[in-house]
Coordinates of C-alpha atoms and ligand atoms in Angstrom, one line a residue:
M1 CA 19.1 -0.2 -38.4
T2 CA 16.8 -2.3 -37.9
V3 CA 14.8 -2.3 -34.7
N4 CA 14.0 -5.1 -32.5
K5 CA 10.0 -6.2 -32.7
I6 CA 10.0 -6.2 -28.7
S7 CA 11.8 -2.2 -29.3
T8 CA 8.5 -0.8 -30.6
I9 CA 5.3 1.2 -29.4
T10 CA 2.9 -1.2 -31.1
Y11 CA 4.7 -4.7 -28.2
A12 CA 4.2 -1.6 -25.8
H13 CA 0.8 -0.9 -26.2
E14 CA 0.3 -4.4 -26.7
L15 CA 2.0 -5.9 -24.0
E16 CA -0.4 -2.8 -21.9
Q17 CA -3.2 -4.9 -23.6
R18 CA -2.6 -8.0 -22.3
Y19 CA -2.0 -6.5 -19.1
A20 CA -4.0 -3.6 -18.5
A21 CA -6.4 -6.0 -15.0
A22 CA -3.9 -3.8 -12.8
S23 CA -4.0 -1.7 -13.7
R24 CA -5.0 1.8 -12.1
R25 CA -2.9 4.5 -13.3
D26 CA -6.2 7.0 -13.5
E27 CA -7.2 6.7 -9.9
F28 CA -2.7 8.0 -8.8
Y29 CA -1.6 11.7 -9.4
V30 CA 1.0 10.5 -11.8
K31 CA 2.5 14.0 -14.2
E32 CA 2.6 13.4 -17.4
D33 CA 6.3 14.4 -18.3
V34 CA 7.9 12.1 -15.4
I35 CA 8.4 8.7 -14.8
Y36 CA 7.8 7.2 -11.8
F37 CA 10.0 4.0 -11.0
D38 CA 11.0 4.9 -7.3
G39 CA 7.6 3.6 -6.0
N40 CA 9.8 1.1 -4.2
S41 CA 11.7 3.8 -1.9
L42 CA 8.1 6.4 -1.9
G43 CA 5.2 4.7 -3.9
L44 CA 2.9 8.6 -4.9
L45 CA -0.3 9.6 -4.2
S46 CA -3.7 7.8 -5.1
K47 CA -7.0 9.6 -5.2
R48 CA -8.4 7.5 -3.1
A49 CA -5.4 7.9 0.2
E50 CA -5.6 12.0 -0.5
T51 CA -9.7 11.1 0.5
S52 CA -9.2 8.6 2.9
L53 CA -6.3 11.1 4.9
L54 CA -8.8 13.7 4.6
S55 CA -11.5 11.8 6.3
V56 CA -9.3 11.6 9.3
L57 CA -8.9 16.1 9.2
E58 CA -12.6 16.3 8.8
S59 CA -13.2 13.8 11.6
W60 CA -10.3 16.0 13.7
K61 CA -11.4 19.4 12.4
T62 CA -15.5 17.9 13.7
H63 CA -15.0 16.1 17.2
G64 CA -12.0 16.9 18.4
I65 CA -11.2 14.5 21.1
D66 CA -14.6 12.6 19.9
G67 CA -13.2 11.2 17.4
W68 CA -11.5 8.1 18.7
M69 CA -15.1 6.8 18.6
Q70 CA -17.4 9.4 15.9
G71 CA -17.2 9.9 12.8
E72 CA -16.1 8.2 8.8
R73 CA -13.7 5.6 10.3
P74 CA -13.2 6.1 14.3
W75 CA -9.4 5.6 15.8
F76 CA -9.1 3.6 18.2
N77 CA -9.8 0.3 16.2
L78 CA -8.1 1.5 12.9
S79 CA -4.4 0.6 13.8
E80 CA -6.1 -3.5 13.8
E81 CA -9.3 -2.5 10.8
L82 CA -5.7 -1.2 9.0
G83 CA -4.6 -4.5 9.9
A84 CA -7.5 -6.7 8.9
S85 CA -6.6 -5.2 5.5
M86 CA -3.6 -5.6 5.4
A87 CA -4.1 -9.1 5.9
P88 CA -5.7 -10.7 2.2
L89 CA -1.6 -9.0 1.1
I90 CA 0.0 -11.4 3.2
G91 CA -1.6 -14.9 3.4
A92 CA -2.6 -14.0 7.3
E93 CA -5.9 -14.1 9.1
A94 CA -6.7 -10.4 10.2
E95 CA -5.9 -10.9 14.1
E96 CA -2.3 -11.8 12.9
V97 CA -1.6 -8.4 11.9
I98 CA -1.7 -4.5 13.5
V99 CA -0.5 -1.7 11.9
T100 CA 1.7 -0.2 13.8
G101 CA 5.7 1.4 14.1
S102 CA 7.8 1.9 11.7
T103 CA 10.2 -1.1 10.5
T104 CA 12.8 -0.3 12.6
S105 CA 11.1 0.1 16.1
N106 CA 9.3 -2.9 14.8
L107 CA 12.1 -5.4 14.5
H108 CA 13.2 -3.6 17.6
Q109 CA 9.9 -4.9 19.9
L110 CA 9.8 -8.1 18.0
L111 CA 13.4 -9.5 19.1
A112 CA 12.8 -7.7 22.2
T113 CA 9.6 -9.9 22.6
F114 CA 10.9 -13.3 20.2
F115 CA 14.6 -13.1 21.1
K116 CA 15.0 -14.9 24.1
P117 CA 19.2 -15.5 24.0
A118 CA 18.8 -18.5 26.4
E119 CA 22.5 -21.6 27.0
G120 CA 23.8 -22.4 24.1
R121 CA 21.6 -20.4 22.2
T122 CA 22.3 -17.1 21.8
K123 CA 23.3 -16.2 18.4
I124 CA 21.5 -14.1 15.6
L125 CA 21.2 -15.2 11.7
A126 CA 21.0 -12.5 9.5
D127 CA 22.6 -11.5 5.9
E128 CA 25.1 -9.5 4.7
L129 CA 22.6 -8.1 2.0
N130 CA 20.4 -6.6 4.1
F131 CA 19.5 -2.7 4.5
P132 CA 21.6 -0.4 7.5
T133 CA 18.6 -0.8 9.5
D134 CA 18.3 -3.8 9.7
I135 CA 21.4 -4.6 11.3
Y136 CA 21.6 -1.7 13.8
A137 CA 18.9 -2.6 15.0
I138 CA 19.7 -6.9 15.5
Q139 CA 23.2 -5.1 16.8
S140 CA 21.6 -3.4 19.6
Q141 CA 18.7 -5.9 20.7
L142 CA 22.7 -7.8 21.0
Q143 CA 24.4 -5.3 22.7
L144 CA 20.8 -4.6 25.5
H145 CA 21.6 -9.3 26.3
G146 CA 25.0 -8.2 26.7
L147 CA 26.7 -10.0 24.0
D148 CA 29.2 -8.8 21.6
P149 CA 27.1 -8.4 18.1
A150 CA 31.0 -9.2 16.7
D151 CA 30.5 -13.1 17.7
H152 CA 26.9 -13.4 17.7
L153 CA 25.9 -11.7 14.9
I154 CA 26.0 -14.0 12.2
Q155 CA 25.6 -12.3 8.8
V156 CA 25.5 -15.2 5.7
K157 CA 27.1 -14.3 3.0
S158 CA 26.6 -13.4 -0.4
R159 CA 28.6 -15.7 -2.8
D160 CA 27.9 -12.6 -6.0
G161 CA 27.1 -9.6 -3.9
Q162 CA 23.8 -9.4 -4.8
T163 CA 22.2 -12.3 -3.8
L164 CA 21.3 -15.7 -1.1
Q165 CA 21.5 -19.0 -1.2
T166 CA 18.7 -21.1 0.5
E167 CA 21.6 -23.8 0.4
D168 CA 24.3 -21.6 2.3
M169 CA 21.7 -19.9 4.7
I170 CA 20.6 -23.1 5.9
E171 CA 24.0 -23.8 6.5
A172 CA 24.1 -21.5 8.9
M173 CA 21.2 -22.1 10.8
T174 CA 23.5 -23.7 14.0
D175 CA 22.5 -25.4 17.1
D176 CA 23.4 -22.0 18.6
V177 CA 21.2 -19.6 16.6
A178 CA 17.6 -18.7 18.3
V179 CA 16.7 -16.0 15.6
V180 CA 16.7 -15.9 11.8
I181 CA 16.4 -12.2 10.5
L182 CA 16.1 -12.3 6.1
S183 CA 13.7 -9.8 4.2
G184 CA 11.2 -10.8 1.5
V185 CA 13.2 -9.5 -2.0
L186 CA 16.0 -7.9 -1.2
Y187 CA 16.2 -4.0 -1.5
R188 CA 18.6 -4.4 -3.7
S189 CA 18.7 -7.4 -6.5
G190 CA 15.0 -7.4 -6.1
Q191 CA 15.1 -11.4 -5.5
V192 CA 12.6 -13.1 -3.4
L193 CA 14.2 -15.5 -1.4
D194 CA 12.3 -18.9 -0.7
M195 CA 10.7 -18.0 2.4
E196 CA 8.8 -21.4 2.6
K197 CA 11.9 -23.6 2.6
V198 CA 13.9 -20.9 5.2
T199 CA 11.5 -21.1 7.6
E200 CA 10.8 -25.1 8.0
A201 CA 14.9 -25.6 7.7
A202 CA 14.5 -23.0 10.3
H203 CA 12.2 -24.6 12.9
A204 CA 13.9 -28.1 11.6
R205 CA 16.7 -26.6 13.7
G206 CA 14.4 -25.0 16.8
I207 CA 15.3 -21.6 15.7
L208 CA 12.5 -18.4 14.9
V209 CA 11.9 -16.8 11.7
G210 CA 11.3 -13.3 11.0
F211 CA 10.6 -11.9 8.1
D212 CA 11.5 -7.9 6.8
L213 CA 8.6 -7.2 3.9
C214 CA 9.5 -3.8 3.4
H215 CA 10.4 -4.7 -0.5
S216 CA 8.0 -7.5 -0.6
I217 CA 4.7 -6.3 0.3
G218 CA 2.9 -5.3 -2.1
A219 CA 4.9 -6.7 -4.7
I220 CA 4.3 -10.2 -4.2
P221 CA 1.8 -12.4 -2.8
H222 CA 2.4 -14.8 0.9
A223 CA 1.3 -17.2 2.4
L224 CA 2.2 -16.2 5.8
D225 CA 0.1 -18.6 7.5
D226 CA 0.9 -21.5 5.5
W227 CA 4.5 -20.9 5.3
N228 CA 4.6 -20.7 9.1
V229 CA 6.9 -18.3 9.2
D230 CA 7.1 -16.5 12.9
Y231 CA 7.2 -13.6 13.2
A232 CA 7.4 -10.3 9.8
F233 CA 7.6 -6.2 9.7
W234 CA 7.2 -3.2 7.9
C235 CA 6.9 0.0 6.4
N236 CA 3.8 1.6 4.4
Y237 CA 5.6 3.5 2.6
K238 CA 7.1 1.6 -0.7
H239 CA 4.9 -0.5 -2.7
L240 CA 1.8 -0.1 -0.5
N241 CA 1.7 3.4 -1.2
G242 CA 0.6 5.1 2.6
G243 CA 2.7 8.1 2.3
P244 CA 6.5 8.9 3.7
G245 CA 6.4 8.2 7.2
A246 CA 3.4 5.5 6.5
T247 CA 3.0 3.9 9.9
G248 CA 4.1 0.1 9.4
G249 CA 2.9 -3.4 9.9
I250 CA 3.7 -6.3 12.1
Y251 CA 2.2 -9.7 11.9
V252 CA 3.1 -12.3 14.4
N253 CA 1.6 -15.6 14.2
K254 CA -1.3 -16.8 15.6
K255 CA 0.9 -20.0 17.8
H256 CA 2.5 -17.0 19.3
F257 CA -0.1 -15.1 20.7
G258 CA 0.2 -15.0 24.0
T259 CA 3.7 -14.0 24.2
Q260 CA 4.7 -11.0 26.9
P261 CA 5.4 -7.8 24.6
G262 CA 9.0 -7.0 25.4
L263 CA 8.1 -2.9 24.9
A264 CA 4.7 -3.1 27.1
G265 CA 2.6 0.3 25.8
W266 CA -0.8 0.8 26.7
F267 CA -2.2 1.2 23.0
G268 CA -0.8 -3.0 22.9
S269 CA -3.8 -3.6 25.9
A270 CA -6.8 -5.9 25.3
K271 CA -9.4 -2.8 23.9
D272 CA -11.0 -3.4 26.0
R273 CA -9.5 -3.2 28.9
Q274 CA -7.4 -0.2 28.5
F275 CA -9.4 2.8 29.5
D276 CA -9.3 0.6 33.3
M277 CA -6.0 2.9 34.0
E278 CA -4.5 0.3 36.0
H279 CA -0.9 -0.1 36.4
T280 CA -1.1 -4.0 35.9
F281 CA -1.0 -4.5 31.7
T282 CA -3.4 -6.4 29.8
P283 CA -1.9 -7.5 26.5
A284 CA -4.5 -7.8 23.6
A285 CA -5.1 -11.2 22.1
G286 CA -3.2 -10.8 18.9
A287 CA -0.8 -9.1 17.3
G288 CA -2.7 -5.4 18.3
A289 CA -0.3 -6.4 21.5
L290 CA 2.8 -6.0 20.2
Q291 CA 1.7 -1.9 20.2
M292 CA 3.3 0.9 22.1
G293 CA 2.0 3.9 22.5
T294 CA -1.1 6.4 20.8
P295 CA -0.7 6.0 17.5
N296 CA 0.6 8.0 14.6
L297 CA -3.4 7.8 12.9
L298 CA -2.2 10.8 10.0
S299 CA 0.1 8.7 9.4
A300 CA -1.9 6.1 8.9
A301 CA -4.5 7.0 7.8
P302 CA -3.7 7.2 3.9
L303 CA -3.5 3.7 4.1
I304 CA -7.6 3.1 4.8
G305 CA -7.7 4.5 0.9
S306 CA -4.8 2.6 -0.9
L307 CA -5.8 -0.8 0.9
E308 CA -9.0 0.0 -0.1
L309 CA -7.4 -0.3 -3.6
M310 CA -5.4 -2.3 -3.7
N311 CA -7.3 -5.7 -2.5
E312 CA -9.7 -4.4 -4.9
V313 CA -7.3 -5.1 -7.1
G314 CA -5.4 -8.0 -5.9
M315 CA -2.4 -10.1 -4.8
E316 CA -2.8 -11.8 -7.7
A317 CA -2.9 -9.6 -10.7
I318 CA -0.9 -7.2 -9.0
R319 CA 2.2 -9.7 -9.7
E320 CA 1.2 -10.5 -13.3
R321 CA 1.3 -6.9 -14.2
S322 CA 4.5 -6.6 -12.1
L323 CA 6.1 -9.6 -14.0
A324 CA 5.8 -8.5 -17.1
L325 CA 6.4 -5.3 -16.5
T326 CA 10.0 -5.8 -15.1
A327 CA 10.7 -8.8 -17.1
Y328 CA 10.2 -6.3 -20.2
L329 CA 12.8 -4.0 -19.0
Q330 CA 15.0 -6.7 -18.3
E331 CA 15.1 -7.4 -22.0
L332 CA 14.8 -4.1 -23.3
I333 CA 18.2 -3.6 -21.5
E334 CA 20.2 -6.7 -22.0
T335 CA 18.8 -6.7 -25.6
D336 CA 19.2 -2.9 -26.6
L337 CA 21.7 -1.1 -24.1
A338 CA 23.8 -4.3 -25.3
D339 CA 27.4 -1.6 -26.3
Y340 CA 26.7 0.0 -22.7
E341 CA 27.9 -2.4 -20.5
F342 CA 25.0 -2.7 -17.8
T343 CA 24.4 -5.6 -15.8
V344 CA 21.2 -6.5 -15.2
T345 CA 21.4 -8.6 -10.8
S346 CA 18.0 -8.9 -10.8
P347 CA 16.6 -12.7 -10.9
R348 CA 15.8 -13.5 -14.9
E349 CA 13.8 -16.4 -13.1
D350 CA 10.1 -14.7 -12.4
A351 CA 9.8 -16.3 -9.1
E352 CA 13.1 -15.0 -7.9
R353 CA 12.2 -11.2 -8.5
G354 CA 10.5 -9.0 -7.1
G355 CA 9.5 -5.6 -8.0
H356 CA 12.1 -3.8 -8.8
V357 CA 14.9 -4.1 -11.4
F358 CA 18.1 -3.8 -10.7
V359 CA 21.2 -2.9 -13.4
V360 CA 25.1 -2.3 -12.6
H361 CA 27.2 0.1 -13.6
K362 CA 30.4 1.7 -13.4
E363 CA 28.6 5.2 -13.9
A364 CA 25.7 4.6 -12.0
A365 CA 26.0 8.0 -10.2
R366 CA 26.1 10.3 -12.9
I367 CA 23.3 8.3 -14.9
C368 CA 20.8 8.4 -12.6
K369 CA 21.4 12.5 -12.3
A370 CA 20.8 12.0 -15.7
L371 CA 18.1 9.9 -16.3
K372 CA 16.3 12.9 -13.8
A373 CA 17.7 15.6 -15.7
N374 CA 15.7 14.1 -18.8
G375 CA 12.3 13.0 -16.3
V376 CA 13.1 9.9 -15.8
I377 CA 13.3 9.6 -11.9
P378 CA 15.1 6.0 -10.9
D379 CA 17.0 5.0 -7.6
F380 CA 21.0 5.1 -7.1
R381 CA 22.6 2.8 -4.7
T382 CA 25.8 3.4 -3.7
P383 CA 28.3 2.1 -5.0
N384 CA 27.5 1.8 -8.7
G385 CA 23.6 0.7 -9.1
I386 CA 20.6 2.0 -10.1
R387 CA 17.7 0.5 -9.1
L388 CA 14.1 0.8 -11.1
A389 CA 10.6 -0.1 -10.1
P390 CA 7.5 -0.3 -12.3
V391 CA 4.4 -0.1 -10.6
A392 CA 2.0 -2.1 -11.6
L393 CA -0.8 0.3 -10.6
Y394 CA 0.7 3.3 -12.5
N395 CA 3.9 2.5 -14.5
T396 CA 3.2 1.3 -17.9
F397 CA 5.0 -0.4 -20.7
E398 CA 5.5 2.5 -23.1
E399 CA 7.2 3.8 -20.6
V400 CA 9.6 1.5 -19.5
L401 CA 10.2 1.4 -23.2
E402 CA 10.3 5.3 -23.1
T403 CA 12.9 4.6 -20.1
V404 CA 15.5 1.9 -21.7
N405 CA 15.1 4.2 -25.1
I406 CA 16.4 7.3 -22.9
L407 CA 18.9 5.7 -21.4
K408 CA 20.9 5.1 -25.3
R409 CA 20.1 8.4 -25.6
I410 CA 22.5 9.5 -22.4
M411 CA 25.3 6.4 -23.1
E412 CA 25.2 7.1 -26.5
E413 CA 25.4 11.3 -26.4
E414 CA 27.5 10.2 -23.6
Q415 CA 25.0 12.6 -21.2
Y416 CA 26.1 11.5 -18.2
K417 CA 29.0 13.3 -18.2
Q418 CA 28.1 16.6 -17.6
F419 CA 27.6 15.2 -13.9
E420 CA 29.6 14.9 -11.3
N421 CA 29.2 10.1 -10.7
K422 CA 28.4 10.9 -6.2
R423 CA 25.3 10.4 -5.2
E424 CA 23.0 12.6 -3.4
V425 CA 22.4 13.3 0.7
V426 CA 19.4 11.8 0.0
A427 CA 19.7 8.6 -3.2
Ligands
PLP1 C1 12.8 0.5 3.3 C2 13.4 -0.6 4.7 C3 13.7 -0.3 5.8 C4 13.2 1.4 5.7 O1 13.1 1.1 7.7 P1 12.6 2.2 8.7 O2 12.0 2.2 9.7 O3 11.0 2.5 8.1 O4 13.2 3.5 8.1 C5 14.2 -0.8 6.4 N1 13.9 -2.1 5.9 C6 14.1 -2.6 4.9 C7 14.7 -3.9 5.1 C8 14.3 -1.2 3.7 O5 14.0 -1.3 1.9

């Protein structure tokens, strides 16, 4: 039997050295007997995130109510400060970013703020591949305006069931569209959309554009200001490693500062006015105006450490290592698993591929279970997708090689047949 050069441990180690700059494996809680390839669903805990969470607990312990203004990281301005640390990851200015809410609640807030159906412009354009919660939020926002989603939600079709074509998105931007909501990186295939081109085309037609960055923030660099994107929203528990249910984020382009929040609350007040306790709302000048109530500080605290770490490494280095990891994984699957009917549907072109690899197989549900039984954590996406995320900060090229070797064994020995081809409750 011949062994391909790329399938040797020597080769994996060579790659590891070449792309060592962005590896911070020692800073994370990684289990040595587990290959964790699910960082795009829930990123792992770093020691710095643990420390920053404990420090916020400590200030509660020590200062009680005075923790708002005292302690290592006073709570009153923390959402704004975290927004400022996140801004470099997405090419934004500090005041344009706020850490608040969740993906879903942030999309609701943004649509409540910026979706203003007017005569002849009443539709929202999304795509048929998006994550369900985005679609539910859009449907319910339309209904709040008395608009039937069946007529007013347009979903761009995918030609291959995996990816979207820029020209199809642009073609769907008809005169009756008010707002476009798309993802930066598609959650299944990992395709990166051309956010700049989409924004330019939408603006040329008088349409506002918002992006869901759940799978792109922390995985790819963004230049939201340069691209002139109107707004964006995301969660911080995937590539930003903020922990389960970590407080989310919102970006508002500064050209929209001053727009009255659709869902106002006292934490959206100008900081110096909030405790005037007046019944006339004075919104903050920046993205902070879109906050509602008291921030979920314990769910935001891990981000202090996590963002410090990411900013130290920098998005460019993270992206370089991430691309090398996903390219290696795709290449190995295509060469070493050629006999087993796996189809890699994440794009091969670097510019079009996000931080994970998507593989389709008709036995995907039980192959995922067999992977778990072998110490590899993927996630399964119904009906037939295996999502694998080798994360730049804590995964290695050796783990990529080992995973493909395990997959090969699972297929050769038909280990997957010991499991039912059905998803778990949380898949
Ligand atoms: C993960 C993810 C969500 C999750 O929404 P939450 O409100 O954070 O639960 C939403 N949209 C997309 C595209 C996602 O990938």
